[in-house]
N, CA and C of each residue as an Amber inpcrd file, in Angstrom:
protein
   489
 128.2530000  91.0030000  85.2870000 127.3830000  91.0270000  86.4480000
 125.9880000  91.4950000  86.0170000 124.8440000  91.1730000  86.6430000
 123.8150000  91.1970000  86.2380000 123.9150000  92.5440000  87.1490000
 122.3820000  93.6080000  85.8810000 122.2110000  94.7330000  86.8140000
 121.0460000  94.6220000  87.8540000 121.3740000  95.5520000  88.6000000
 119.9810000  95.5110000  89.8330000 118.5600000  95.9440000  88.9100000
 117.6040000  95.3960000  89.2880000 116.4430000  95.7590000  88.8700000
 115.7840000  97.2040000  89.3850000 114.9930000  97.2370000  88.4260000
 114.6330000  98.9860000  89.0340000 113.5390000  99.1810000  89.5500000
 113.1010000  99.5730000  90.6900000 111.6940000 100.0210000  91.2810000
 110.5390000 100.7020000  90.2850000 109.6690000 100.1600000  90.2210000
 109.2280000  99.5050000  90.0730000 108.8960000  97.9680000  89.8000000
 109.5800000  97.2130000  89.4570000 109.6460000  96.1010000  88.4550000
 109.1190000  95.5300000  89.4840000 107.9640000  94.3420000  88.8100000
 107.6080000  93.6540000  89.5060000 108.4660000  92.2310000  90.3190000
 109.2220000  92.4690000  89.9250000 109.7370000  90.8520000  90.4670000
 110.0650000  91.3910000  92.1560000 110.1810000  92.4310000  92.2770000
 110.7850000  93.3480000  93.4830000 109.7070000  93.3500000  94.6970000
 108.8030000  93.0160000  93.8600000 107.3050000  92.7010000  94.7290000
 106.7280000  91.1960000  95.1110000 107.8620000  90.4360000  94.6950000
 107.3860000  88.9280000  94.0800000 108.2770000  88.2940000  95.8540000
 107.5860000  87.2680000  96.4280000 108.4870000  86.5850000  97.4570000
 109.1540000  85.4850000  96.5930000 110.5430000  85.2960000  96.6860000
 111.4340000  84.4500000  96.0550000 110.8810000  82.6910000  96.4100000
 111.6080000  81.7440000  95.4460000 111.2940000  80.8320000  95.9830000
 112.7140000  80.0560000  96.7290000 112.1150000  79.0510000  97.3160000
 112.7460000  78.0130000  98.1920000 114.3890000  77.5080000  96.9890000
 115.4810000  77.1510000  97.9510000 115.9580000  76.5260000  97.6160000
 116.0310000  75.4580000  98.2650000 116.4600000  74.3420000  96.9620000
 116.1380000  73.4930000  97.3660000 117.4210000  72.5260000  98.1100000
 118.9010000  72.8180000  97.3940000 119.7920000  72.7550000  98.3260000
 120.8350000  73.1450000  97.1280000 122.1120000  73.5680000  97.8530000
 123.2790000  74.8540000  97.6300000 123.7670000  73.5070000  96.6600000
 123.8660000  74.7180000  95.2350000 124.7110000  73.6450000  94.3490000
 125.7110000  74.5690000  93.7880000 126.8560000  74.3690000  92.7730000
 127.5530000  75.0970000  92.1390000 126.8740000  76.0980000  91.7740000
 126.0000000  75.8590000  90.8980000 125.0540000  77.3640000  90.9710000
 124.7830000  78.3850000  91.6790000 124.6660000  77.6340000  93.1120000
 124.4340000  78.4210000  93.9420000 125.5840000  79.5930000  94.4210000
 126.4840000  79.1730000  94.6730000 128.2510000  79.1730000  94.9160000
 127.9950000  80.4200000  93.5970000 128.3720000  80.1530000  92.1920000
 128.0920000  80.5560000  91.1370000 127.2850000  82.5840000  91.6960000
 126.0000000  82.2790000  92.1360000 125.3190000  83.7320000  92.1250000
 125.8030000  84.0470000  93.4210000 126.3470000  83.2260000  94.2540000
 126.5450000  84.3660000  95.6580000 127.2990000  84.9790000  95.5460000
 128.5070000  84.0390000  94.5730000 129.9490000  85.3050000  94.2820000
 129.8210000  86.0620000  93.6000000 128.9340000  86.2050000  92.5760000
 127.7380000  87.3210000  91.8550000 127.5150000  87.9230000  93.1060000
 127.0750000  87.6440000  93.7460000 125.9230000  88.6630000  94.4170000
 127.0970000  89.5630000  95.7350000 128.0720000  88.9190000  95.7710000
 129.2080000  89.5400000  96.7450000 129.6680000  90.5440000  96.5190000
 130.4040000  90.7590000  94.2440000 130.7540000  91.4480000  93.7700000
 129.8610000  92.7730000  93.2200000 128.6560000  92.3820000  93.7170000
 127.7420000  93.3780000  93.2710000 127.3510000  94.1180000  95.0350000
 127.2720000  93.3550000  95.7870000 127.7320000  94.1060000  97.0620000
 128.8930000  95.1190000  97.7930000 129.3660000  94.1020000  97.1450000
 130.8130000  95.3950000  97.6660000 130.8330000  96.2670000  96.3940000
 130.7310000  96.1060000  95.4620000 130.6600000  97.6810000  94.2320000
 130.0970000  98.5530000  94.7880000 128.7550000  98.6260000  95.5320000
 127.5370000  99.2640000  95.3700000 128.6400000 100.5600000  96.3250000
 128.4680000 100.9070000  97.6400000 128.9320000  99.6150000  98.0210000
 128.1110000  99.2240000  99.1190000 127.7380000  98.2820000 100.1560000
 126.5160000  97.5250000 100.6200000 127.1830000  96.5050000 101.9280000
 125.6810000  96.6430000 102.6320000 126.5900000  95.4710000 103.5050000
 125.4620000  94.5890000 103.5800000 124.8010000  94.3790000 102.4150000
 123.8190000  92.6160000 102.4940000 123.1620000  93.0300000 101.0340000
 123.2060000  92.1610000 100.2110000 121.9430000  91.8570000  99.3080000
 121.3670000  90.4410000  99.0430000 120.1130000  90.8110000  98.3810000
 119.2690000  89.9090000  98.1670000 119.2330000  89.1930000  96.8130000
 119.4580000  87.5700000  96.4780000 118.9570000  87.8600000  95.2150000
 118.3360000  88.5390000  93.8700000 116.8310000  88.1870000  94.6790000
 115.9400000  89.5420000  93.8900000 116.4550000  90.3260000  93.3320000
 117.2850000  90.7380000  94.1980000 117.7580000  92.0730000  93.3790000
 118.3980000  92.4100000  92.6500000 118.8240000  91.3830000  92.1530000
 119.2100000  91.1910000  90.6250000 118.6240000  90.7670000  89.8710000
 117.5040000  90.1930000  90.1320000 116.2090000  89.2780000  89.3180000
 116.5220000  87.9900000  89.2290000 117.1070000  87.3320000  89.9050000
 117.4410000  85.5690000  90.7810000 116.0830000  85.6150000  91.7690000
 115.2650000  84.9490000  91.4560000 114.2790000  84.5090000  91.9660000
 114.2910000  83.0570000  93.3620000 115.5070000  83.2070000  93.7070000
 115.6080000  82.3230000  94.6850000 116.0970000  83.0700000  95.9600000
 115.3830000  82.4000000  96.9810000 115.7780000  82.7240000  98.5690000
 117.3540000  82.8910000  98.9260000 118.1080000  83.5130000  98.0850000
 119.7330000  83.5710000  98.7610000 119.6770000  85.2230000  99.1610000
 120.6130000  84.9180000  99.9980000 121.2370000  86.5110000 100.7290000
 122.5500000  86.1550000 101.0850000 123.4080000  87.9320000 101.2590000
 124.8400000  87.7060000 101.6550000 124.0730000  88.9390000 102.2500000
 125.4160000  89.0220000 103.3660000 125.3710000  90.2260000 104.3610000
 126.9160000  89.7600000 104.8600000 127.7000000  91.3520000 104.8930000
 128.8280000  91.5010000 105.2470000 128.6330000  93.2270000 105.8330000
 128.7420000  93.1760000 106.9350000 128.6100000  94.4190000 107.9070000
 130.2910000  94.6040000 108.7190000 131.0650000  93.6100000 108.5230000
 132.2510000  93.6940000 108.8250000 133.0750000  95.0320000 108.5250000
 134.3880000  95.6230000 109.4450000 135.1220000  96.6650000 109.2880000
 135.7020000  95.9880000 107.5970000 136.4230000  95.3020000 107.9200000
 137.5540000  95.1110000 106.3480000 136.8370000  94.5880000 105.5220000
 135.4770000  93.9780000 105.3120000 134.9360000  93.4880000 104.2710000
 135.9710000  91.8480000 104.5040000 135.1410000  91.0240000 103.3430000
 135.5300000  89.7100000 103.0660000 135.2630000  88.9600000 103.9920000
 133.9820000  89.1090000 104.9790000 133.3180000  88.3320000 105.7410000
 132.2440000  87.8150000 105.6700000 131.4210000  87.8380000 104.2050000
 130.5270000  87.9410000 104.0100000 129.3850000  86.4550000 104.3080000
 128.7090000  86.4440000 104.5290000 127.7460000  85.3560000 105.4410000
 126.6860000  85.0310000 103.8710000 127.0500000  83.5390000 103.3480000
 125.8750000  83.1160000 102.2020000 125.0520000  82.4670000 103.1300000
 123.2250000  82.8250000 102.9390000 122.5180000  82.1160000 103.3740000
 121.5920000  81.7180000 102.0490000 121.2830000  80.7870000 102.1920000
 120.0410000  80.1460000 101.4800000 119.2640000  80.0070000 102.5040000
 117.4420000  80.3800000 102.0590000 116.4550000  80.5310000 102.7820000
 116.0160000  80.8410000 104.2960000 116.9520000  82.0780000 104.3560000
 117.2010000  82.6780000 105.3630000 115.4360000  82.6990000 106.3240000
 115.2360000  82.9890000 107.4840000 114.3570000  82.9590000 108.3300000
 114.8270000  83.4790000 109.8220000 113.6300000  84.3540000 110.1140000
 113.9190000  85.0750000 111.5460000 113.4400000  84.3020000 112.5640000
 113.9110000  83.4600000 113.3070000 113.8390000  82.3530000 114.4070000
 113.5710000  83.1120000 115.9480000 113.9920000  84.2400000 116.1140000
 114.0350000  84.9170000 117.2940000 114.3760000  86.4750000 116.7360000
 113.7030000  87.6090000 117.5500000 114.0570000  88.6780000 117.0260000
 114.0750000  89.4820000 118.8270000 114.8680000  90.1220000 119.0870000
 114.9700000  91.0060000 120.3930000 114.3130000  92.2150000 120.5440000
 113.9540000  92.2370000 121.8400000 112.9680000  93.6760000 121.9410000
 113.3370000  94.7930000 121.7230000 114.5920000  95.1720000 121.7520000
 115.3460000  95.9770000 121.9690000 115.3320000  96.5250000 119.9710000
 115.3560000  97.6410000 120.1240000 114.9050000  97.8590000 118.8190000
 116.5360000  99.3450000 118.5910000 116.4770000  99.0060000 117.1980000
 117.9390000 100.0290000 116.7140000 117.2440000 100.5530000 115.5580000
 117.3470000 101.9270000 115.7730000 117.0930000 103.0730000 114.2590000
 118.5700000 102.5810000 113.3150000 118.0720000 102.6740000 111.9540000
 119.0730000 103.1130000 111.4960000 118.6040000 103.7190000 109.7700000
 119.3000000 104.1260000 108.7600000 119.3010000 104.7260000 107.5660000
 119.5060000 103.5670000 106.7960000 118.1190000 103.3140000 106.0930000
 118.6530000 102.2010000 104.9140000 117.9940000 102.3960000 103.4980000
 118.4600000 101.8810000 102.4900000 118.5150000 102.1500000 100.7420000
 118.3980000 101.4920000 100.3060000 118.4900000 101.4550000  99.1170000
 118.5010000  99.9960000  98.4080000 118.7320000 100.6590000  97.1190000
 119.7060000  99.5370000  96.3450000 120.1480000 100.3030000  95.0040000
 119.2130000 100.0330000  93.7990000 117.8200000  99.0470000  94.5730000
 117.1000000  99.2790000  93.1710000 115.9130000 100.3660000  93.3330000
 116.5220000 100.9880000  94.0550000 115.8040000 102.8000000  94.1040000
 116.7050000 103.7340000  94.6810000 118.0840000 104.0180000  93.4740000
 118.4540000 105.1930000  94.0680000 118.7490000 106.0380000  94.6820000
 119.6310000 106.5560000  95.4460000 119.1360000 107.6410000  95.9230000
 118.2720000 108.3330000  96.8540000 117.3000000 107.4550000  97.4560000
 117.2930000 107.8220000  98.5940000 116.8630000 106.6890000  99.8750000
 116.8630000 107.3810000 100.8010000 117.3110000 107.1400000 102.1810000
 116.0060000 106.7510000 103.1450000 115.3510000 105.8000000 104.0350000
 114.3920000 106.3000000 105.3840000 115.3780000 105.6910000 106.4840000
 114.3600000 106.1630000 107.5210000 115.1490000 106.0070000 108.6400000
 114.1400000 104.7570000 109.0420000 114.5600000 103.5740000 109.5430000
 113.6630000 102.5470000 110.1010000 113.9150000 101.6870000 111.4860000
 113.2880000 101.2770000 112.1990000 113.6420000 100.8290000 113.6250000
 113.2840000  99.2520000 113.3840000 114.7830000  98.5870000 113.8600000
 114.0050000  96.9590000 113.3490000 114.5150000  96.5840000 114.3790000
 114.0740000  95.1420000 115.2910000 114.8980000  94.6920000 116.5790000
 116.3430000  94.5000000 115.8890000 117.3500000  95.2100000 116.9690000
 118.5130000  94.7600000 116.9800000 119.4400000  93.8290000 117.2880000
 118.9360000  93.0830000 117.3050000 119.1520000  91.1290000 116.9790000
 118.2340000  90.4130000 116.8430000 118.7630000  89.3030000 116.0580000
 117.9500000  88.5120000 115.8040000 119.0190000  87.5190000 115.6380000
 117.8940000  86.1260000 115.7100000 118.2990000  84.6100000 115.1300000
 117.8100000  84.1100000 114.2060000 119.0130000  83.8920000 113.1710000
 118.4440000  83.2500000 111.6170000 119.0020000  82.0530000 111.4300000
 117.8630000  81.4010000 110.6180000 118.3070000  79.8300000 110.7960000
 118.3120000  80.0160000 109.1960000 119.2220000  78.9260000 108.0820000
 119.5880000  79.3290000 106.9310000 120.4660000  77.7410000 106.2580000
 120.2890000  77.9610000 105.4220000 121.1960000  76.4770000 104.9880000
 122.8340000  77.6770000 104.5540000 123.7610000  76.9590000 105.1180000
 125.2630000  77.9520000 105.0240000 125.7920000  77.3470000 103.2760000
 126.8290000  77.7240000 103.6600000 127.5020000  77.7580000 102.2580000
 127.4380000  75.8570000 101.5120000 127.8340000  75.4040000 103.0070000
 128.1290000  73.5280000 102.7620000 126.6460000  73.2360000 102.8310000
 125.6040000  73.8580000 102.3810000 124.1310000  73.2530000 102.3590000
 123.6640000  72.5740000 103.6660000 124.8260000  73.1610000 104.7620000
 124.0410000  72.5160000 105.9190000 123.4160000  73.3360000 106.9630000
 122.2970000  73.0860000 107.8080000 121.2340000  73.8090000 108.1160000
 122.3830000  74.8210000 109.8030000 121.8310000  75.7400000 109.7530000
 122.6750000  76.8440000 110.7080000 121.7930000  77.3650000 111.2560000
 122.0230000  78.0940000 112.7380000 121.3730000  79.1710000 113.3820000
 122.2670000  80.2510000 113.3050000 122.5240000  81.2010000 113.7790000
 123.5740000  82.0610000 113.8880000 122.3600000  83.2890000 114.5850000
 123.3990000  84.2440000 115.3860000 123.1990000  85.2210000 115.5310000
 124.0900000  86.6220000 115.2200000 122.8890000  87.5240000 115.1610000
 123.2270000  88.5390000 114.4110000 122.8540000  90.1650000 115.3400000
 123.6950000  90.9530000 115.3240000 123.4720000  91.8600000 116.3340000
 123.5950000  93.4010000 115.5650000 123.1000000  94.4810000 115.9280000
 123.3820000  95.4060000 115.1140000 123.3890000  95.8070000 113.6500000
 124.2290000  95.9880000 112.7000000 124.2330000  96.3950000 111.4940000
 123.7470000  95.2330000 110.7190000 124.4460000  93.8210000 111.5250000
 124.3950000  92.7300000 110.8130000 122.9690000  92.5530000 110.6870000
 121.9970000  92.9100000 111.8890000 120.9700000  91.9260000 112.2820000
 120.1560000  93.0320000 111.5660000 120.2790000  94.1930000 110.7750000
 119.5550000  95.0840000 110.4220000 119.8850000  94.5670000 108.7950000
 120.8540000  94.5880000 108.2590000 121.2600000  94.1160000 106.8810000
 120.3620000  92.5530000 107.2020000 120.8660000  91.7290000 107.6720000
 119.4750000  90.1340000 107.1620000 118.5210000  90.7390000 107.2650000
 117.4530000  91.2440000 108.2900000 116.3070000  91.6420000 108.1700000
 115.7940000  92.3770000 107.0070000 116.5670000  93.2980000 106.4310000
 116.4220000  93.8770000 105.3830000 116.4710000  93.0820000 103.9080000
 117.5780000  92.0430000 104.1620000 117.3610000  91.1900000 103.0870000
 116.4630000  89.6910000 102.7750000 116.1080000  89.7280000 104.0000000
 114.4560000  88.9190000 104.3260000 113.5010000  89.5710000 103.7140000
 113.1540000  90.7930000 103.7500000 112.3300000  92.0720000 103.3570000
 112.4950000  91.6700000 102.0410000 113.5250000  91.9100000 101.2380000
 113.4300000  91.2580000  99.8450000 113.0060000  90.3290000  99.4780000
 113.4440000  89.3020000  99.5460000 113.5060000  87.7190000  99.6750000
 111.5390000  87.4530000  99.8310000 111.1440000  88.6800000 100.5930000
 109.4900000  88.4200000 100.8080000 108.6140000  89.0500000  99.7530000
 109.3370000  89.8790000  98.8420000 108.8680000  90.7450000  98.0120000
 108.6880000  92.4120000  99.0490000 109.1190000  92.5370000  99.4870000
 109.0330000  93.3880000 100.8090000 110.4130000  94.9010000 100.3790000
 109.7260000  96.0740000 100.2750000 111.0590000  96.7760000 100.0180000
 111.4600000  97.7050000 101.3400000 112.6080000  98.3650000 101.9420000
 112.3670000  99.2390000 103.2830000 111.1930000 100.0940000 103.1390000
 111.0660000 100.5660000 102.3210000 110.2990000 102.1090000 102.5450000
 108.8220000 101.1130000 102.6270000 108.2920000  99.9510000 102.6590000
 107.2510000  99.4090000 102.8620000 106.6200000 100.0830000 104.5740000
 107.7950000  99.6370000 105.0870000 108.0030000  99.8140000 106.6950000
 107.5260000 101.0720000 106.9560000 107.7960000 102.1990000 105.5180000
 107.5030000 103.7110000 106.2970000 105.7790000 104.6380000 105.9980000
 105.6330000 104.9150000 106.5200000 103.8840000 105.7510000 106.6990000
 103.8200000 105.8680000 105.1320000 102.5460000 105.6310000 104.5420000
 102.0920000 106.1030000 103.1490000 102.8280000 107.4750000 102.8100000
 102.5970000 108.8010000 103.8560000 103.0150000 109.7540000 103.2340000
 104.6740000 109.9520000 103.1860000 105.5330000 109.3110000 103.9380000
 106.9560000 109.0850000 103.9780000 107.2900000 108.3810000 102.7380000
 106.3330000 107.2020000 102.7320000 106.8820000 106.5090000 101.4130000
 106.1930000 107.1840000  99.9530000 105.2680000 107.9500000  99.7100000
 104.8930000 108.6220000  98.4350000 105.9250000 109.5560000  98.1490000
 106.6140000 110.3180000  98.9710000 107.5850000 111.4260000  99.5160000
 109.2570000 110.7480000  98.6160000 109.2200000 109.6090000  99.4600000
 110.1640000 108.8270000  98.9560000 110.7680000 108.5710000  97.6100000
 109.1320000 108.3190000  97.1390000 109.3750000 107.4050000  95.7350000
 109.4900000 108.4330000  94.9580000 108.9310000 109.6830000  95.1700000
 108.6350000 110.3490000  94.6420000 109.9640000 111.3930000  94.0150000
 110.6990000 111.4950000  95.1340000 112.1710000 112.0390000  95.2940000
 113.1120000 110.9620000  94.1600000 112.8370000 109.5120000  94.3300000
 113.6500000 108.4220000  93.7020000 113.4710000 109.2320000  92.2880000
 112.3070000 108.8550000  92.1990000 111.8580000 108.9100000  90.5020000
 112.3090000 110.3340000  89.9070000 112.2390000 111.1230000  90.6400000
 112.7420000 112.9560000  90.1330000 114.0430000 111.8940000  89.7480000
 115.0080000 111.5850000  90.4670000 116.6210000 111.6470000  90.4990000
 116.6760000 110.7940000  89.5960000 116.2630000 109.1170000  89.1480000
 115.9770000 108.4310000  88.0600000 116.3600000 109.3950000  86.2610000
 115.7350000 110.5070000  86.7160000 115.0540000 110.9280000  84.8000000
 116.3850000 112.0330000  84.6820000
């Protein structure tokens, strides 16, 4: 399994590109990217974040696991007013934690596993895990979302625990 990249690295800053449509390959890194999800353990990652430079995401927010949702070139189609706090990380920084408020649903439109084009909706943990892995996918990390001095605070804490 490929390792997660580490914060800094630039690719983490980079917006992924387009796919162009789901091939064995594709199939190939999502089940990569599943087994590196549930290790962590996680309920969505992003390409990127392994340094796969293409628009894929999984998100599995499910109780038992093994539900996990492959999108290629995921997109937020509708997002709800209604907004949900919650605590989110990311394993290519360690260790720590912000707290962030993102609408708590949304509609993502995505090419599915059979390369064919989908809407779906997503509510809660789920709709907080895609959003978060859109955030990647854009070059976008959580703690972007949080005040300069939250996020200097942040990184700052990462990097102590890093050395």
């Amino acid at each position: 399994m490929r390792p997660y990249l580490t914060w800094p690295d630039k690719r983490l800053q980079m917006a992924a590109a387009e796919v162009e449509a789901v091939t064995p390959e594709t199939h190939a890194i999502w089940d990569e990217m599943i087994a590196a999800m549930d290790a962590m353990p996680g309920v969505g990652l992003a390409a990127v974040q392994l340094g796969v430079m293409q628009r894929l995401a999984v998100v599995d927010a499910s109780e038992g696991r093994g539900q996990a949702v492959r999108m290629a070139n995921p997109v937020i189609l509708h997002a709800s007013a209604q907004m949900r706090t919650h605590e989110e990380g990311s394993p290519n920084l360690p260790g720590v934690w912000g707290k962030l408020a993102r609408p708590r649903a949304v509609t993502v439109g995505f090419l599915n596993a059979e390369g064919v084009a989908e809407e779906r909706d997503f509510v809660g943990l789920w709709a907080t895990s895609v959003q978060h892995q859109i955030d990647h996918l854009d070059g976008k990390m959580f703690f972007d979302h949080l005040s300069r001095t939250k996020r200097a605070m942040l990184i700052k804490k990462a990097l102590k625990g890093m050395r």
